[in-house]
Amino acid sequence: MKLDDDIHNYYEHLVLERINKLGLDGSKSPDYLADLCCLALNQVPPRYIRYEVDMAFYLPQSERNQMEMNVEHAISKAIKYLDETEKNKEISE
């Protein structure tokens, strides 16, 4: 078994889903998006799974809603941090 092929963090899927929903994948650079993913994922607890279908059938809707709210909050904080960092960088140049 290779962990990197068989197991992944379900929150990665939710973070990417939220980024797409916000349209950031079309308006931000790959570096920005990578930083955004790292910052957001570091704010939420990991939820490791083997198969996406497991989450669809065994995750209660209330827990899924909470996970989505966690991701929304984490991405909002990460965007704020990245935008403030970029603004401060521009001011100091």
Coordinates of N, CA and C in Angstrom, one line a residue:
M1 N 0.8 -1.2 0.0 CA 0.0 0.0 0.0 C 0.9 1.2 0.0
K2 N 0.5 2.2 -0.8 CA 1.2 3.5 -0.8 C 0.2 4.5 -0.3
L3 N 0.6 5.2 0.8 CA -0.3 6.1 1.5 C -0.7 7.3 0.5
D4 N 0.2 7.7 -0.3 CA -0.1 8.9 -1.1 C -1.0 8.5 -2.2
D5 N -1.2 7.3 -2.6 CA -2.2 6.9 -3.6 C -3.5 6.4 -3.0
D6 N -3.5 5.9 -1.8 CA -4.7 5.2 -1.2 C -5.4 6.1 -0.2
I7 N -4.8 7.0 0.4 CA -5.4 7.8 1.5 C -5.2 9.3 1.2
H8 N -6.3 10.0 1.4 CA -6.2 11.5 1.3 C -7.1 12.2 2.3
N9 N -6.9 13.5 2.5 CA -7.6 14.3 3.4 C -8.9 14.8 2.7
Y10 N -10.0 14.5 3.2 CA -11.3 14.9 2.5 C -11.4 16.4 2.5
Y11 N -10.8 17.1 3.4 CA -10.9 18.5 3.4 C -10.2 19.1 2.2
E12 N -9.3 18.4 1.6 CA -8.7 18.9 0.3 C -9.7 19.1 -0.7
H13 N -10.6 18.1 -0.8 CA -11.7 18.2 -1.8 C -12.6 19.4 -1.5
L14 N -12.9 19.6 -0.3 CA -13.8 20.7 0.1 C -13.2 22.0 -0.1
V15 N -11.9 22.2 0.1 CA -11.2 23.4 -0.1 C -11.2 23.7 -1.6
L16 N -10.8 22.8 -2.4 CA -10.8 23.0 -3.9 C -12.2 23.3 -4.4
E17 N -13.2 22.7 -3.9 CA -14.6 22.9 -4.2 C -14.9 24.4 -3.9
R18 N -14.6 24.9 -2.8 CA -14.9 26.2 -2.4 C -14.1 27.3 -3.2
I19 N -12.9 27.0 -3.5 CA -12.1 27.8 -4.4 C -12.7 28.0 -5.8
N20 N -13.2 26.9 -6.3 CA -13.9 26.9 -7.6 C -15.2 27.7 -7.5
K21 N -15.9 27.5 -6.4 CA -17.2 28.2 -6.3 C -17.0 29.7 -6.2
L22 N -15.9 30.1 -5.6 CA -15.6 31.5 -5.5 C -15.0 32.1 -6.8
G23 N -14.6 31.2 -7.7 CA -14.0 31.7 -9.0 C -12.6 32.1 -8.8
L24 N -11.9 31.7 -7.7 CA -10.5 32.1 -7.5 C -9.6 31.4 -8.4
D25 N -10.0 30.2 -8.9 CA -9.1 29.4 -9.8 C -8.9 30.1 -11.1
G26 N -9.8 31.0 -11.5 CA -9.7 31.8 -12.7 C -9.1 33.2 -12.6
S27 N -9.0 33.6 -11.3 CA -8.6 35.0 -11.2 C -7.3 35.1 -10.4
K28 N -6.8 34.1 -9.7 CA -5.6 34.1 -8.9 C -4.5 33.3 -9.5
S29 N -3.3 33.6 -9.2 CA -2.1 32.8 -9.7 C -2.0 31.5 -9.0
P30 N -1.3 30.5 -9.7 CA -1.1 29.2 -9.1 C -0.4 29.3 -7.7
D31 N 0.5 30.3 -7.6 CA 1.2 30.4 -6.3 C 0.3 30.9 -5.2
Y32 N -0.6 31.8 -5.5 CA -1.6 32.3 -4.6 C -2.5 31.2 -4.2
L33 N -3.0 30.4 -5.1 CA -3.9 29.3 -4.8 C -3.2 28.2 -4.0
A34 N -1.9 27.9 -4.2 CA -1.2 27.0 -3.4 C -1.1 27.5 -2.0
D35 N -0.7 28.7 -1.8 CA -0.6 29.3 -0.5 C -2.0 29.3 0.2
L36 N -3.0 29.6 -0.5 CA -4.4 29.7 0.0 C -4.8 28.3 0.5
C37 N -4.5 27.2 -0.3 CA -4.8 25.9 0.1 C -4.1 25.5 1.4
C38 N -2.8 25.8 1.4 CA -2.0 25.4 2.6 C -2.5 26.1 3.9
L39 N -2.8 27.4 3.7 CA -3.3 28.2 4.9 C -4.6 27.7 5.4
A40 N -5.5 27.4 4.4 CA -6.9 26.9 4.8 C -6.8 25.5 5.4
L41 N -6.1 24.6 4.8 CA -6.0 23.3 5.3 C -5.3 23.2 6.6
N42 N -4.4 24.1 6.9 CA -3.8 24.1 8.3 C -4.7 24.5 9.4
Q43 N -5.9 25.1 9.0 CA -6.8 25.6 10.0 C -7.9 24.6 10.3
V44 N -8.0 23.5 9.5 CA -9.1 22.5 9.7 C -8.5 21.2 10.1
P45 N -9.2 20.4 10.9 CA -8.7 19.1 11.3 C -8.7 18.2 10.1
P46 N -7.7 17.3 10.0 CA -7.7 16.4 8.8 C -8.8 15.3 9.0
R47 N -9.3 14.9 7.8 CA -10.3 13.9 7.8 C -9.9 12.9 6.7
Y48 N -9.2 11.9 7.1 CA -8.6 11.0 6.1 C -9.6 9.9 5.6
I49 N -9.6 9.7 4.3 CA -10.5 8.7 3.7 C -9.7 7.9 2.6
R50 N -10.3 6.8 2.2 CA -9.7 6.1 1.1 C -10.6 6.4 -0.2
Y51 N -11.9 6.4 0.0 CA -12.8 6.5 -1.2 C -13.8 7.6 -1.0
E52 N -14.0 8.5 -2.0 CA -15.0 9.6 -1.9 C -16.3 9.0 -1.6
V53 N -16.7 7.9 -2.1 CA -18.0 7.3 -1.9 C -18.3 7.0 -0.5
D54 N -17.3 6.7 0.3 CA -17.5 6.5 1.7 C -18.1 7.8 2.4
M55 N -17.6 8.9 2.0 CA -18.1 10.2 2.6 C -19.5 10.4 2.2
A56 N -19.8 10.1 0.9 CA -21.2 10.4 0.4 C -22.2 9.5 1.2
F57 N -21.9 8.3 1.5 CA -22.9 7.4 2.1 C -22.9 7.4 3.6
Y58 N -21.7 7.7 4.2 CA -21.6 7.5 5.7 C -21.5 8.8 6.5
L59 N -21.4 9.9 5.8 CA -21.2 11.2 6.5 C -22.6 11.8 6.7
P60 N -23.0 12.1 8.0 CA -24.3 12.7 8.2 C -24.3 14.1 7.6
Q61 N -25.4 14.6 7.1 CA -25.6 15.9 6.4 C -25.1 17.0 7.4
S62 N -25.5 16.9 8.7 CA -25.1 17.9 9.6 C -23.6 18.0 9.7
E63 N -22.9 16.9 9.7 CA -21.4 16.9 9.8 C -20.8 17.5 8.5
R64 N -21.4 17.2 7.4 CA -21.0 17.7 6.1 C -21.1 19.2 6.1
N65 N -22.3 19.7 6.6 CA -22.5 21.2 6.6 C -21.5 21.8 7.5
Q66 N -21.2 21.2 8.6 CA -20.2 21.8 9.6 C -18.8 21.9 8.9
M67 N -18.4 20.8 8.2 CA -17.2 20.8 7.5 C -17.1 21.9 6.4
E68 N -18.2 22.1 5.7 CA -18.2 23.2 4.7 C -18.1 24.5 5.3
M69 N -18.8 24.7 6.5 CA -18.7 26.0 7.2 C -17.2 26.2 7.7
N70 N -16.6 25.1 8.1 CA -15.2 25.2 8.6 C -14.3 25.7 7.4
V71 N -14.6 25.1 6.2 CA -13.8 25.5 5.1 C -14.0 26.9 4.7
E72 N -15.3 27.3 4.7 CA -15.6 28.7 4.3 C -14.9 29.7 5.2
H73 N -14.9 29.4 6.5 CA -14.2 30.3 7.5 C -12.7 30.3 7.3
A74 N -12.1 29.1 7.1 CA -10.7 29.0 6.9 C -10.2 29.7 5.6
I75 N -11.0 29.6 4.5 CA -10.6 30.2 3.3 C -10.7 31.7 3.4
S76 N -11.8 32.2 4.1 CA -11.9 33.6 4.3 C -10.7 34.2 5.1
K77 N -10.3 33.5 6.1 CA -9.2 34.0 6.9 C -7.9 33.9 6.1
A78 N -7.7 32.9 5.3 CA -6.5 32.8 4.4 C -6.5 33.9 3.4
I79 N -7.6 34.2 2.8 CA -7.7 35.2 1.8 C -7.3 36.6 2.4
K80 N -7.9 36.8 3.6 CA -7.6 38.1 4.3 C -6.1 38.2 4.6
Y81 N -5.5 37.1 5.1 CA -4.1 37.1 5.4 C -3.3 37.4 4.1
L82 N -3.6 36.6 3.0 CA -2.8 36.8 1.8 C -2.9 38.2 1.2
D83 N -4.1 38.7 1.2 CA -4.3 40.1 0.7 C -3.6 41.1 1.5
E84 N -3.7 41.0 2.8 CA -3.0 41.9 3.7 C -1.5 41.8 3.5
T85 N -1.0 40.6 3.4 CA 0.5 40.4 3.2 C 0.9 41.1 1.8
E86 N 0.1 40.9 0.8 CA 0.4 41.4 -0.5 C 0.4 43.0 -0.4
K87 N -0.6 43.5 0.3 CA -0.8 45.0 0.4 C 0.5 45.5 1.1
N88 N 0.9 44.9 2.2 CA 2.0 45.4 3.0 C 3.3 45.2 2.2
K89 N 3.4 44.2 1.4 CA 4.6 44.0 0.5 C 4.7 45.2 -0.5
E90 N 3.5 45.6 -1.1 CA 3.5 46.7 -2.1 C 3.9 48.0 -1.4
I91 N 3.4 48.2 -0.2 CA 3.7 49.5 0.5 C 5.2 49.6 0.8
S92 N 5.8 48.5 1.2 CA 7.2 48.5 1.6 C 8.2 48.6 0.4
E93 N 7.7 48.4 -0.8 CA 8.5 48.4 -2.0 C 8.7 49.8 -2.5

